[in-house]
Coordinates of C-alpha atoms in Angstrom, one line a residue:
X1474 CA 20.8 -18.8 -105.0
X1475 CA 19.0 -16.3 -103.3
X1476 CA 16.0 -16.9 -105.4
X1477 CA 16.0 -20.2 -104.8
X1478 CA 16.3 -19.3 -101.4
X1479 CA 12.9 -16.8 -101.4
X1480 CA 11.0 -19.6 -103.3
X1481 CA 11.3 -22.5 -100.9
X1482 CA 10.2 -19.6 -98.4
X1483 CA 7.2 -19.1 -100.2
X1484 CA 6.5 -22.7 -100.7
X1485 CA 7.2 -23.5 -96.7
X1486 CA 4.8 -20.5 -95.9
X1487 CA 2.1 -21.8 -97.9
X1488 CA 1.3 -19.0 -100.5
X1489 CA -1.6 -19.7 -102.6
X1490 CA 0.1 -18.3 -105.7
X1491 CA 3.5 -19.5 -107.4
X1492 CA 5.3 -19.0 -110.4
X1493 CA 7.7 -21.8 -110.2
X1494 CA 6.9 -25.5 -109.5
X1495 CA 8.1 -27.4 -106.5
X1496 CA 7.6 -30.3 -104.5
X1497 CA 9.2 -31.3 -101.3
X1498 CA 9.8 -34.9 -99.7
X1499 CA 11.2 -35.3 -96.3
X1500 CA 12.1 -38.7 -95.7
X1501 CA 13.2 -39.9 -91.7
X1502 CA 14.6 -43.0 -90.9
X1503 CA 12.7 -43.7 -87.6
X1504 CA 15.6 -46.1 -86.2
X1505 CA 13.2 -47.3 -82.9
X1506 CA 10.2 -48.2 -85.3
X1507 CA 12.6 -49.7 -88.3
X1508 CA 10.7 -47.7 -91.0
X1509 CA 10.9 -44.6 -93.1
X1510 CA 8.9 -41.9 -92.8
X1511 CA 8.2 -40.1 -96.1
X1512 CA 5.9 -37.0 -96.5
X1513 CA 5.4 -35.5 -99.3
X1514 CA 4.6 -31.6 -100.0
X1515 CA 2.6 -30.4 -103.2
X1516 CA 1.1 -27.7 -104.2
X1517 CA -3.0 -28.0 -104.5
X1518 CA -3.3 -26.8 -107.8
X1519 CA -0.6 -28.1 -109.2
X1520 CA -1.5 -31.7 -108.0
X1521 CA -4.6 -31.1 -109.4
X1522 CA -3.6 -30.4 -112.5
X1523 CA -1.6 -33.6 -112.9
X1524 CA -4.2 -35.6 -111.3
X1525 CA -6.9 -34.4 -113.8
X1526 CA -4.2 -35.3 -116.8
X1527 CA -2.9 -38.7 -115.7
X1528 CA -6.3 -40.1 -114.5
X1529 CA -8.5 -38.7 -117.4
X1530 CA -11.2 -37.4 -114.7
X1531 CA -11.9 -34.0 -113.2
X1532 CA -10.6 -33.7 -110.4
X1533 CA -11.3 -31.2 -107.7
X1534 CA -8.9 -31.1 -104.7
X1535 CA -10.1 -28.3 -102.6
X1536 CA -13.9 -30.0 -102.7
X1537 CA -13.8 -33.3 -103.4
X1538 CA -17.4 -35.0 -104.2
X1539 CA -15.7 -38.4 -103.3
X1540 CA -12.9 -37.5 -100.6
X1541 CA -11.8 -41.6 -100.2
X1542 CA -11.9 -41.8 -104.2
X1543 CA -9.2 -38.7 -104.0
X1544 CA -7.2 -40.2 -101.5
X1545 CA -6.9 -43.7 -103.4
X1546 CA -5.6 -41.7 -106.4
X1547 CA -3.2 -39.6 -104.5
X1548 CA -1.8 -42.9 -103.2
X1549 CA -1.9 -44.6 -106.9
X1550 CA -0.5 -41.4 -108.3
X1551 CA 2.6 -41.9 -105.3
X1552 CA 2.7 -45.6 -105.7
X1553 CA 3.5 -44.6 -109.8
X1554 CA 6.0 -41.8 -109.6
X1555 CA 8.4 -43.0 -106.8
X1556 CA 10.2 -45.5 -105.8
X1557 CA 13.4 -46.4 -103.5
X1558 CA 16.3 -48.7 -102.7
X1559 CA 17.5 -49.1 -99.3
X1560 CA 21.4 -50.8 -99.5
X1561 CA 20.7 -51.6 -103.3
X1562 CA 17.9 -53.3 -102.4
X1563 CA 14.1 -52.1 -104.2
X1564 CA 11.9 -51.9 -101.5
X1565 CA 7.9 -50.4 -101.9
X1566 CA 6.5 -47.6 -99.8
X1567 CA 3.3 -48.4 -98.3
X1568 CA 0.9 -45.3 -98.8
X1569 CA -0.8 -44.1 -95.3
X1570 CA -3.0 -41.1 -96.7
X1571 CA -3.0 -37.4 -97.3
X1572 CA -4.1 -34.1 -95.3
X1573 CA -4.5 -30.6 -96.7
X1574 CA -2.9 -27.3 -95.1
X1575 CA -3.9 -24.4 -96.5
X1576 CA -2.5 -24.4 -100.1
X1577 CA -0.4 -27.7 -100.2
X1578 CA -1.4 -31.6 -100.0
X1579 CA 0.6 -33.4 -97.3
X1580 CA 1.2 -36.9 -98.6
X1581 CA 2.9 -39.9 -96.6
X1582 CA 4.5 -43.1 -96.8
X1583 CA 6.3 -45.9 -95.0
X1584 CA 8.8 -48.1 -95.7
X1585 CA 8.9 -50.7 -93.1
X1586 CA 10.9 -53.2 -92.2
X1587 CA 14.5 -51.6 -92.5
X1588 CA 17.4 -52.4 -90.2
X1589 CA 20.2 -49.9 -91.2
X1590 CA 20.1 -47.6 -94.1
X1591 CA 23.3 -47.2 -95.9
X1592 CA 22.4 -46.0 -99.0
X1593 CA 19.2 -44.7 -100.2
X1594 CA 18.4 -44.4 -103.9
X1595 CA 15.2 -42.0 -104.7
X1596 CA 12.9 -41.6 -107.7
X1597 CA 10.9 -39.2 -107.7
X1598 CA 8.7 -37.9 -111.1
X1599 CA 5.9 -35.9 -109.2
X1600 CA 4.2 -33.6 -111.2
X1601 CA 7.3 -34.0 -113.9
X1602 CA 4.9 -35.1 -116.6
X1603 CA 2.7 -31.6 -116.1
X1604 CA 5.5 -28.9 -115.8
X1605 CA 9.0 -28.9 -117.8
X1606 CA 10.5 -27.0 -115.4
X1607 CA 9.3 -29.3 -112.0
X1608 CA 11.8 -29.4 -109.4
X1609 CA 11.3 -32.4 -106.5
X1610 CA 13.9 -31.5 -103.5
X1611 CA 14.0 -34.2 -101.1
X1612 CA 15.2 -34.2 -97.5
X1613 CA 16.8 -37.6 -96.3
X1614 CA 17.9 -37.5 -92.0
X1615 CA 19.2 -40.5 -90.9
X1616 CA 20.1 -40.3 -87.0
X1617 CA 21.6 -36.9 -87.0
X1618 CA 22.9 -37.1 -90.4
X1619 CA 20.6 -34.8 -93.4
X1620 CA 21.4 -35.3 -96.8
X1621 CA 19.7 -33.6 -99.9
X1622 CA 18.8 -34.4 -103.5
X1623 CA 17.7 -31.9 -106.3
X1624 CA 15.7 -34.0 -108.8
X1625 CA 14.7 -32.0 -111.6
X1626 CA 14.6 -32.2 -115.8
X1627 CA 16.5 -35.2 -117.0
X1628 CA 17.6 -36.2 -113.3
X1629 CA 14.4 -38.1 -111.8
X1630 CA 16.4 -40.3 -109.1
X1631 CA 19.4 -39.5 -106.6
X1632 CA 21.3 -41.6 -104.4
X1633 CA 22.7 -40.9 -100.9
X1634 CA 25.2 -43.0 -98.8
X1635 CA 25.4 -42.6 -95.2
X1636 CA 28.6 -45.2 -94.6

């Protein structure tokens, strides 16, 4: 636990090098606005690496040649390897775009349009088709409520109630 612990640390901090592969999604139910907030956080290197394999192109994103071109796959590449239910209900994130910070891609989405969340089923494959041993936390606050999933290995998706 403690090494669990030390690597979300790391990962938070933004150290350029990692042994272990991780991505984080915070997701906030924005009750005023009636949408979800979703940011997504990914290693650089490793979402290069997994962009390169699934779209059959180098891909550089530290210096892209064609920065619009990179954020149009990011948001395919999003689009592709999640996906939610709001009160057993599919619903589709819209992508909004990406930033970099130092050593990690920030990626977001919205999910608009939502009255009350009940339940909330996540999918989440990031970077699960590069890495055997990928791990994708996510982070779901509804009002003052946080809930966590740990989707890793066979479990890709994780439900959370909030009734």
């Amino acid at each position: 636990m403690t090494y669990l612990f030390f690597l979300l640390i790391n990962y938070v901090s933004g150290m350029p090098l990692h042994a272990f592969h991780v991505s984080v999604c915070e997701i906030e139910y924005d009750e005023k606005q009636r949408r979800l907030e979703i940011t997504h956080r990914i290693f650089l290197d490793d979402l290069e690496i997994t962009l390169t394999d699934w779209s059959g192109e180098q891909v550089d994103v530290l210096n892209p040649s064609d920065p619009k071109k990179l954020d149009q796959m990011i948001g395919k590449y999003l689009t592709e390897r999640t996906s939610y239910s709001i009160n057993d209900k599919s619903v589709n994130a819209s992508y909004i775009g990406s930033e970099k910070e130092e050593s990690v891609m920030y990626a977001y989405q919205v999910i608009s349009n939502v009255k009350k969340v009940k339940s909330l089923k996540v999918t989440n494959t990031l970077l699960m088709e590069t890495y055997d041993d990928q791990t994708n936390i996510v982070h779901i606050e509804n009002g003052d409520r946080m809930k966590s999933l740990k989707l890793s290995g066979s479990e890709t998706w994780g439900e959370v109630r909030f009734d």
